[in-house]
PDB file of C-alpha atoms and ligand atoms in Angstrom:
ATOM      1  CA  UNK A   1     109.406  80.748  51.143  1.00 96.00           C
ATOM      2  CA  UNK A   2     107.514  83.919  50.460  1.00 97.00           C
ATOM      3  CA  UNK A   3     104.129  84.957  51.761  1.00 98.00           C
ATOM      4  CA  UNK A   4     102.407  84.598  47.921  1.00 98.00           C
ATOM      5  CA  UNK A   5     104.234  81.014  47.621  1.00 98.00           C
ATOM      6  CA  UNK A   6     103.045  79.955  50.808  1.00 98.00           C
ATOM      7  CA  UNK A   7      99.449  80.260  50.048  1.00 98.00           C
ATOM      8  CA  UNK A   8      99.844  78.858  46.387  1.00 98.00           C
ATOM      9  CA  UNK A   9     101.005  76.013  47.307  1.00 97.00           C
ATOM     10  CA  UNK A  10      97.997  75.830  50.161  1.00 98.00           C
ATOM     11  CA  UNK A  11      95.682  75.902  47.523  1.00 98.00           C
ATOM     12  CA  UNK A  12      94.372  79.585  48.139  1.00 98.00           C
ATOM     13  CA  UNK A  13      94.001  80.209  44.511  1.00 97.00           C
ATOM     14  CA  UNK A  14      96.200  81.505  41.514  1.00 97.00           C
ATOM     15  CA  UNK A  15      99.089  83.555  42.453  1.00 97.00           C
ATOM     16  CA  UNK A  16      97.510  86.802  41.388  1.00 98.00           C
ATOM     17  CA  UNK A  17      94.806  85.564  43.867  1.00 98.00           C
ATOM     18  CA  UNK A  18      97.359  84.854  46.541  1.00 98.00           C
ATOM     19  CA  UNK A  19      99.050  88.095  46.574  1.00 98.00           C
ATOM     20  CA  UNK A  20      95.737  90.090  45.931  1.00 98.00           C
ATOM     21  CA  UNK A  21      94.822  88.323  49.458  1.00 98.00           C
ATOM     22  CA  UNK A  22      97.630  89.401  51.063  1.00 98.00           C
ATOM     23  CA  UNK A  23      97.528  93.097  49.926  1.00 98.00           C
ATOM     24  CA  UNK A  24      93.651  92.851  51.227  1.00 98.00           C
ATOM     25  CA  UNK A  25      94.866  92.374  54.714  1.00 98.00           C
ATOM     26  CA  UNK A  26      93.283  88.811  55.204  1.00 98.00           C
ATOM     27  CA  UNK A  27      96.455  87.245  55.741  1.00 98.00           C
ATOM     28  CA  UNK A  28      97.973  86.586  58.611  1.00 98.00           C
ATOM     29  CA  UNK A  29     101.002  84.363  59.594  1.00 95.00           C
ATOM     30  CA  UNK A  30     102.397  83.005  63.206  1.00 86.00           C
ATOM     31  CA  UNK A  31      99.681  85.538  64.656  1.00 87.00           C
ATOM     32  CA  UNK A  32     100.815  88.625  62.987  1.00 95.00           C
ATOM     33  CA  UNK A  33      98.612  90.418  60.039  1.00 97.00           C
ATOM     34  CA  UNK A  34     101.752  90.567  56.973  1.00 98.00           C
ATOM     35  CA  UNK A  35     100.284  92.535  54.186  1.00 98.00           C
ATOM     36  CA  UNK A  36     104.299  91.844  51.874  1.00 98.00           C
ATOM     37  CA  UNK A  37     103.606  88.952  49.516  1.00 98.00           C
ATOM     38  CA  UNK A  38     107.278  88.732  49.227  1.00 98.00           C
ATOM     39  CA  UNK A  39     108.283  88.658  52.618  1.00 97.00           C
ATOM     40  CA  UNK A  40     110.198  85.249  53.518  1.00 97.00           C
ATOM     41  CA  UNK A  41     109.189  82.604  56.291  1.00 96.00           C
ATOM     42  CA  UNK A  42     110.913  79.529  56.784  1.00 96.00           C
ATOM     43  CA  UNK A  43     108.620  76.886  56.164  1.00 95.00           C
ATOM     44  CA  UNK A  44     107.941  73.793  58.613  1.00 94.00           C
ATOM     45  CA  UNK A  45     104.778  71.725  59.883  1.00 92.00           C
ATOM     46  CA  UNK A  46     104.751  74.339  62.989  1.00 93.00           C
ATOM     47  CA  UNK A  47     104.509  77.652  60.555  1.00 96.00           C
ATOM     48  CA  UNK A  48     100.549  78.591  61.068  1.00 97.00           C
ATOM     49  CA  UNK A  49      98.763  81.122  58.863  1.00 98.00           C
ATOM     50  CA  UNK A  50      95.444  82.101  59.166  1.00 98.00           C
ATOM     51  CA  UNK A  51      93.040  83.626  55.880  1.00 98.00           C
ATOM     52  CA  UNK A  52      90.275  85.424  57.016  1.00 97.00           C
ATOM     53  CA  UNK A  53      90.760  84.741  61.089  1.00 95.00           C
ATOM     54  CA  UNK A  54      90.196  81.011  60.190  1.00 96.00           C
ATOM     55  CA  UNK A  55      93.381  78.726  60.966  1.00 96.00           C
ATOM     56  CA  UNK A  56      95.925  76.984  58.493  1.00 97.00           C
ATOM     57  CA  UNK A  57      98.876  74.577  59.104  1.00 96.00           C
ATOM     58  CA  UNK A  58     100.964  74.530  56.545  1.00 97.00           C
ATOM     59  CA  UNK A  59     101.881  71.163  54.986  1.00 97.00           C
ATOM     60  CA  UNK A  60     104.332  70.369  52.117  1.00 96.00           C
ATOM     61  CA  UNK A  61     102.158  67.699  51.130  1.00 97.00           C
ATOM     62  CA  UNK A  62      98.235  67.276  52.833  1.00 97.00           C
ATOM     63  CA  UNK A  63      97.230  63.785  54.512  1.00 97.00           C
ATOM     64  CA  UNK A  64      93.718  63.484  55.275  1.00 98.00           C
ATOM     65  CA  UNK A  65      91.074  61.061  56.741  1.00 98.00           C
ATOM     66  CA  UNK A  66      87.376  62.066  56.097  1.00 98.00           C
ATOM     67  CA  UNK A  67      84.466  59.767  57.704  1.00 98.00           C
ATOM     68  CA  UNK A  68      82.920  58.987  54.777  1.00 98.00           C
ATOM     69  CA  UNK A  69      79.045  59.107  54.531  1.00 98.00           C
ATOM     70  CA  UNK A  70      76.496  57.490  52.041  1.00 98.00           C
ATOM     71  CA  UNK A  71      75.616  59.351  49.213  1.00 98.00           C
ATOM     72  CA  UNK A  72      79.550  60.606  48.182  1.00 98.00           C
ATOM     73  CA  UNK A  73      80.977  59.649  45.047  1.00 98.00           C
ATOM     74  CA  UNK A  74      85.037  59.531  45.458  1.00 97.00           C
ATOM     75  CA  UNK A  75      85.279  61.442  42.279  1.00 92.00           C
ATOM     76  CA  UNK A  76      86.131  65.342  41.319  1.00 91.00           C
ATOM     77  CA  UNK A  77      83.417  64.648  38.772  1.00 90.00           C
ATOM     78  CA  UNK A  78      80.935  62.427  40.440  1.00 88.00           C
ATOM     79  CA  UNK A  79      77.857  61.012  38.002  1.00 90.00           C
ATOM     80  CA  UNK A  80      74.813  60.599  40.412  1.00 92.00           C
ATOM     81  CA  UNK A  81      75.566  61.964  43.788  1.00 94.00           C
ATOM     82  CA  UNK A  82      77.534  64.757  45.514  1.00 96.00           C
ATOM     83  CA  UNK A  83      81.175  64.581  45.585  1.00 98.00           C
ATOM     84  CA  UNK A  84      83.602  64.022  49.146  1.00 98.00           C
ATOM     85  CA  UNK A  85      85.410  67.115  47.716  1.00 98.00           C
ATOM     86  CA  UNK A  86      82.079  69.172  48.315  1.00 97.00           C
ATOM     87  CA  UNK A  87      82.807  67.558  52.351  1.00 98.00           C
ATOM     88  CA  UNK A  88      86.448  69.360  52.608  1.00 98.00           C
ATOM     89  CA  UNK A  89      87.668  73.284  51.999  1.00 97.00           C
ATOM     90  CA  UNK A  90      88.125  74.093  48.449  1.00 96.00           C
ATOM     91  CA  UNK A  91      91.721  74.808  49.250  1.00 97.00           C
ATOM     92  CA  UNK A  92      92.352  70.695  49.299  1.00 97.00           C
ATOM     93  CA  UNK A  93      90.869  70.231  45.428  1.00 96.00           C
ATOM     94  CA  UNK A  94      92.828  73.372  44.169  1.00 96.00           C
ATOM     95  CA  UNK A  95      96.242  71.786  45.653  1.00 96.00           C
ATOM     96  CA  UNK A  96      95.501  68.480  43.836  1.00 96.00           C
ATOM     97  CA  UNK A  97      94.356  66.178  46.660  1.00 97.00           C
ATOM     98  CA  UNK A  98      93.216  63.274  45.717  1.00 97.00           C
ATOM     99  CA  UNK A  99      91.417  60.025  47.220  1.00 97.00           C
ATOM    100  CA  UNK A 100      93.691  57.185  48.433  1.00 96.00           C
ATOM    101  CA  UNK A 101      91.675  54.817  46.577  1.00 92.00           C
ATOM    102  CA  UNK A 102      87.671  54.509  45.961  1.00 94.00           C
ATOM    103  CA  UNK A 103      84.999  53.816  48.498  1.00 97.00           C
ATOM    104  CA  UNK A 104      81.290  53.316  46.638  1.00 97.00           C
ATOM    105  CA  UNK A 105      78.737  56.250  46.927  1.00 97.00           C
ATOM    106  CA  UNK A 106      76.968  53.675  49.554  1.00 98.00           C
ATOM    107  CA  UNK A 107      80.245  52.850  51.507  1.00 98.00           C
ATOM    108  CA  UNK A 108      81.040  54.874  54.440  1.00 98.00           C
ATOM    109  CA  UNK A 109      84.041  55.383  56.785  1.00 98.00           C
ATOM    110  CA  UNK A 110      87.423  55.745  56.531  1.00 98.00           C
ATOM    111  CA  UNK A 111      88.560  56.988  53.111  1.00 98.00           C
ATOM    112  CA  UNK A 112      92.290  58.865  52.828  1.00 98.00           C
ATOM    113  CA  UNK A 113      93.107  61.604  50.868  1.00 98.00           C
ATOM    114  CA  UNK A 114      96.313  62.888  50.049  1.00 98.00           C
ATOM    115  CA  UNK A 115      98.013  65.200  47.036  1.00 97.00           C
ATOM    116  CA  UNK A 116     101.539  63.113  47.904  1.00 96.00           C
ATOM    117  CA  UNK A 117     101.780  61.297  44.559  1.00 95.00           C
ATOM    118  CA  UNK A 118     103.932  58.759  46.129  1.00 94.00           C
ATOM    119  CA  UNK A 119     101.867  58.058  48.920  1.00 94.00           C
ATOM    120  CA  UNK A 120      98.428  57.531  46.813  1.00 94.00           C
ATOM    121  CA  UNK A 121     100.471  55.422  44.784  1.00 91.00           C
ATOM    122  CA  UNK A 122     101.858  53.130  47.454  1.00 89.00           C
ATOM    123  CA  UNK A 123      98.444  52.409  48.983  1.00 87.00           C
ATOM    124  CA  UNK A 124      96.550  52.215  45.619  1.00 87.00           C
ATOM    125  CA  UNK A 125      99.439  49.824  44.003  1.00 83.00           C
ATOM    126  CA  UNK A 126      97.964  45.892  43.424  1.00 76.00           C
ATOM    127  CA  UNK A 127     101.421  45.188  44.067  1.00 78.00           C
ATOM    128  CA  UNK A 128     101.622  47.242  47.830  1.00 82.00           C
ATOM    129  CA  UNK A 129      99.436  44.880  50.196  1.00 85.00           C
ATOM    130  CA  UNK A 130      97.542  46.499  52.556  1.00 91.00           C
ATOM    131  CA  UNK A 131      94.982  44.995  55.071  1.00 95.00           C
ATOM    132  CA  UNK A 132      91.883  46.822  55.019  1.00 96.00           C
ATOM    133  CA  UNK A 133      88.866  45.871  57.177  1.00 97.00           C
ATOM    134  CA  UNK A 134      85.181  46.579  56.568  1.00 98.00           C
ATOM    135  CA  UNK A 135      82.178  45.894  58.495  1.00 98.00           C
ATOM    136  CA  UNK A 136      78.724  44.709  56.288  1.00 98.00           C
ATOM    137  CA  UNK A 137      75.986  44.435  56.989  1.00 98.00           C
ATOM    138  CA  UNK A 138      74.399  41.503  55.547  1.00 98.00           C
ATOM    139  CA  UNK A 139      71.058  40.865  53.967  1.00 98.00           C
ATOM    140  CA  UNK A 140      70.820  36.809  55.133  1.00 98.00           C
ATOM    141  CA  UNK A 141      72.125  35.492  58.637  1.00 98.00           C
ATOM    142  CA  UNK A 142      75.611  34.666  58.089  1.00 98.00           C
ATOM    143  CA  UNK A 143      77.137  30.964  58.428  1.00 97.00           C
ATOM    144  CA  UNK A 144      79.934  28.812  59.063  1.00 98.00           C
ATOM    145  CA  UNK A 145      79.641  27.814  55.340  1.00 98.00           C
ATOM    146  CA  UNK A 146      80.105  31.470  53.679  1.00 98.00           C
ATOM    147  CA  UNK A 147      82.571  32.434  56.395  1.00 98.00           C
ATOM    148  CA  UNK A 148      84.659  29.505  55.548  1.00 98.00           C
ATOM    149  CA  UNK A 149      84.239  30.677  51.462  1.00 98.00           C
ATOM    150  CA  UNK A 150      85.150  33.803  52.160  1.00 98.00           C
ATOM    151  CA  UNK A 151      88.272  32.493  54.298  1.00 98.00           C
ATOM    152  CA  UNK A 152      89.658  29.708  51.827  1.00 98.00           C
ATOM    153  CA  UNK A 153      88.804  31.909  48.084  1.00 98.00           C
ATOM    154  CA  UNK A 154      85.726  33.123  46.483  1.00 98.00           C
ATOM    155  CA  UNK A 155      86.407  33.507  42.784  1.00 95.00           C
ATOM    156  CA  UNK A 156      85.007  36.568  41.683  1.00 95.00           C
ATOM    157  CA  UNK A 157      84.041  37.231  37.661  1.00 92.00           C
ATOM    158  CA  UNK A 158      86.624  38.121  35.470  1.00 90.00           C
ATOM    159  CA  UNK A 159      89.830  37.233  37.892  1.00 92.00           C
ATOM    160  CA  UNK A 160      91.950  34.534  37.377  1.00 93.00           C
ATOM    161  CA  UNK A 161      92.060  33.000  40.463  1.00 94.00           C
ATOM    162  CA  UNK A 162      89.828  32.697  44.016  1.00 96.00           C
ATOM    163  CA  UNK A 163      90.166  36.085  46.159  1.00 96.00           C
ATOM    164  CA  UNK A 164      91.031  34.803  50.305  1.00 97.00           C
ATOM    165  CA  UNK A 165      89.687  37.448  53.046  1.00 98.00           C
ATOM    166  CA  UNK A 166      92.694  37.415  55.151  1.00 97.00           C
ATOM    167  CA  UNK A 167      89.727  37.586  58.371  1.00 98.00           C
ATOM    168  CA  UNK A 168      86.236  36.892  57.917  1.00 98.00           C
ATOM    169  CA  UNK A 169      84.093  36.763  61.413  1.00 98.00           C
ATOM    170  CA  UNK A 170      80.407  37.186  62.063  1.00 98.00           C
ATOM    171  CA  UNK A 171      79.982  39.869  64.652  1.00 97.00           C
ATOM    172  CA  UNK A 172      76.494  39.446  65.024  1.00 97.00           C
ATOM    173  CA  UNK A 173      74.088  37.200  63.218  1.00 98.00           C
ATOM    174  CA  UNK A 174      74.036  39.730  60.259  1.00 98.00           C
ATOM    175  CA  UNK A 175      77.030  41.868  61.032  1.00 98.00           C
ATOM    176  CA  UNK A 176      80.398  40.743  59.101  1.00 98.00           C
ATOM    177  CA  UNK A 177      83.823  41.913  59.438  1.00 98.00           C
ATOM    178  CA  UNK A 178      85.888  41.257  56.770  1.00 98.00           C
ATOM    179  CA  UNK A 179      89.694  41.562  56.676  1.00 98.00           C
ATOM    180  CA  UNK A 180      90.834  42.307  52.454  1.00 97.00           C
ATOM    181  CA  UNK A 181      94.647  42.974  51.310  1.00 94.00           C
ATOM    182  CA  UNK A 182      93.356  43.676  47.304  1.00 92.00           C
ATOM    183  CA  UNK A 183      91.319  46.910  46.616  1.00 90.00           C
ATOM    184  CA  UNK A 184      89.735  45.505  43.662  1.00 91.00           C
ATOM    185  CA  UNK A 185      86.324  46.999  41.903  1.00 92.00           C
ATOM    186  CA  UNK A 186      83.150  46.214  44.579  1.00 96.00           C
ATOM    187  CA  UNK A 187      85.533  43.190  45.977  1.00 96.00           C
ATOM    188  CA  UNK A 188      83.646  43.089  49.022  1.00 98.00           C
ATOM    189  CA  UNK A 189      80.366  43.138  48.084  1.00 98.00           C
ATOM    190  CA  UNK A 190      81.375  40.833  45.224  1.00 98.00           C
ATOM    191  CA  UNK A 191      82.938  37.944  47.532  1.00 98.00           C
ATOM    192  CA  UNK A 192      79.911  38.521  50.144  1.00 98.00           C
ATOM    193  CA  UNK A 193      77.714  37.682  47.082  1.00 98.00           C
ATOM    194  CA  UNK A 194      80.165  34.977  45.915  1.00 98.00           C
ATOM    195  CA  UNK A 195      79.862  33.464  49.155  1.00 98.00           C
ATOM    196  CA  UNK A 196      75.913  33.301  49.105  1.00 97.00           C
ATOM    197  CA  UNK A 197      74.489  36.500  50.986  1.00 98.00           C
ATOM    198  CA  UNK A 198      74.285  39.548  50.005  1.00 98.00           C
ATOM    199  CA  UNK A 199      75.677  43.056  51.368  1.00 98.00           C
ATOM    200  CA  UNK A 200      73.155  45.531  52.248  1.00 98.00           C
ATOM    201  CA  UNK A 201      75.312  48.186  53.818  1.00 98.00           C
ATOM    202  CA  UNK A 202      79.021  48.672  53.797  1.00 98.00           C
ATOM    203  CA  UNK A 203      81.416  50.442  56.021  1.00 98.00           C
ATOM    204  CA  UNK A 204      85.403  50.770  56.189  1.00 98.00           C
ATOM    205  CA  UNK A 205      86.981  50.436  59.529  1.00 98.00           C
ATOM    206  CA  UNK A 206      90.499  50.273  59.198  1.00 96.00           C
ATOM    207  CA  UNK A 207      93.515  50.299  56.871  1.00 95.00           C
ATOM    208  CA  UNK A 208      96.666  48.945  58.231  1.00 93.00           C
ATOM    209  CA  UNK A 209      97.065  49.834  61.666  1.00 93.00           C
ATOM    210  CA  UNK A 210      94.869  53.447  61.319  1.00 95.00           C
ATOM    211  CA  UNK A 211      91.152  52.903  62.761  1.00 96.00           C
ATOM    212  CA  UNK A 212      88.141  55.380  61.443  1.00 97.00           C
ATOM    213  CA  UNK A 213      88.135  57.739  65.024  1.00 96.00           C
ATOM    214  CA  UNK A 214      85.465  56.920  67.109  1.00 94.00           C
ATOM    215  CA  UNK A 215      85.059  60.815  67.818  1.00 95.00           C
ATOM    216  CA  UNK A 216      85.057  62.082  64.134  1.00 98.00           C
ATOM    217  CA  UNK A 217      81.352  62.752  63.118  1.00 98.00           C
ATOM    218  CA  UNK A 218      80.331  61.489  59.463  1.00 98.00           C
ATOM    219  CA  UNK A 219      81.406  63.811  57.070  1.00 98.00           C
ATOM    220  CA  UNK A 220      84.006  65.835  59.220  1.00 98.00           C
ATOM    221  CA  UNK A 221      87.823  65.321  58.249  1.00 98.00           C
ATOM    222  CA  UNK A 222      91.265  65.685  60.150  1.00 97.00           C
ATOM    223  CA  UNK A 223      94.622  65.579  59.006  1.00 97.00           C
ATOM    224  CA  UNK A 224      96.398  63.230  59.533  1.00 96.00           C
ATOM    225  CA  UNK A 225     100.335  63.390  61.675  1.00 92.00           C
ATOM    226  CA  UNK A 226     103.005  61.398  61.744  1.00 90.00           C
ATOM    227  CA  UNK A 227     101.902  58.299  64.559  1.00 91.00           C
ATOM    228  CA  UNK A 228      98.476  58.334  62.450  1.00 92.00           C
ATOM    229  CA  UNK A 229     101.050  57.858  59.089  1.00 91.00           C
ATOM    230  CA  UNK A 230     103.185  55.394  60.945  1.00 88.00           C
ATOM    231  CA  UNK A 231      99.850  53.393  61.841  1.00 87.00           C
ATOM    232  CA  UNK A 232      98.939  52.784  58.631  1.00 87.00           C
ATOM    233  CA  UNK A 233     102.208  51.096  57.407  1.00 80.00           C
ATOM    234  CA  UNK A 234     102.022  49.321  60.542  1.00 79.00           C
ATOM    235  CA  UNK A 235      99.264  46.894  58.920  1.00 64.00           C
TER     236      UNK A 235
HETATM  237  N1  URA B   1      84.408  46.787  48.474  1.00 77.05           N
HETATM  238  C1  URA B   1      83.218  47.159  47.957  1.00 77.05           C
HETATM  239  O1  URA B   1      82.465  46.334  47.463  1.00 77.05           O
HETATM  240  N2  URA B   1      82.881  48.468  48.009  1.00 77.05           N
HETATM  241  C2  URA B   1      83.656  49.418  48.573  1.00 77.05           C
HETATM  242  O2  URA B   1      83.273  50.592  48.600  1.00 77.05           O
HETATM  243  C3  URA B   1      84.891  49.013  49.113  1.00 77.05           C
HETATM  244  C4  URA B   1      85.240  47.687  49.049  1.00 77.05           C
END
């Protein structure tokens, strides 16, 4: 692929941009300044490029985990609040990432972003199950009584039957984890209400087998490689 290509498809812009980067002498690729927009590289997750001395992989498609903090709207065009795209390089919006689902402006954690049609798709599907666990935080003390409603079916307004947590445990005497397959519009909140308490704070864990990083700061992002991919259709 040449140089100009390999940007565009990066996200550095239009291809005018591109190749008026590379003439500029900002580009550089596998360590070595190339100032040829046409010259060819064979493309491969280990070709690195680097735009103004900072550091690129490049990636056919772009997988991405950002810890997610309150106050983000999962939205190019958020309403009230700032947007996670103002959280990650501009060079992720301009090649058509996209969120891997919604998280509310109040929900934080572990919210995936990806420009792989395919892939958004299979995790955003109703019909694709995927166990996703959150942690609330809980305005009443929780009990036996709402964690058996939230195990057996709480039927939330406007679906046609109850709505099971596949895991629903109290890990502290306000502190819920709850285990959902459905990504369905403020589910959790919605069966913690059904169930009789109400969620003051909400934060996403886990989907499938991938956990939120312990080490990744609110608001930083990572891509995400292979064993983290594999994790997450692991359930
Ligand atoms: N359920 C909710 O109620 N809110 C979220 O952000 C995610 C799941």
């Amino acid at each position: 692929m040449n140089l100009e290509s390999i940007l565009f498809t990066q996200g550095f812009g239009s291809r005018r941009q591109c190749r008026a980067l590379i003439a500029d002498g900002r580009v550089s690729i596998d360590g070595a300044l190339c100032t040829d927009a046409d010259a060819d590289f064979p493309v491969s997750d280990a070709l690195r490029f680097s735009v103004d001395d900072v550091d690129w992989p490049y990636r056919e498609h772009a997988y991405l985990l950002l810890n997610k903090p309150a106050g983000y709207e999962c939205s190019r065009e958020p309403q009230h609040h700032l947007s996670v795209f103002n959280l990650l390089p501009p060079q992720f919006a301009a090649r058509g990432v996209q969120c891997v689902g919604r998280l509310d402006q109040d929900t934080t954690g572990l919210l995936l972003l990806s420009d792989d049609g395919k892939f958004v798709h299979m995790f955003t599907s109703p019909k694709r199950k995927v166990p996703k666990l959150y942690v609330a935080t809980t305005r009443h003390p929780i009990d036996a009584a709402q964690l058996a409603a939230l195990r057996d079916g709480v039927l939330l307004h406007g679906e046609p039957k109850p709505i099971a947590a596949v895991a629903a445990d109290a890990r502290g005497d306000h502190t819920l984890a709850l285990t959902v397959m459905e990504g369905k519009y403020h589910q959790v909140k919605r069966m913690i209400a059904a169930a009789g308490n109400r969620c003051e704070a909400l934060h996403r864990e886990r989907i499938g087998g991938l956990a939120l990083p312990a080490t990744l700061p609110v608001g930083a992002w990572q891509w995400l490689d292979e064993a983290d991919l594999g994790f997450l259709r692991s359930g």
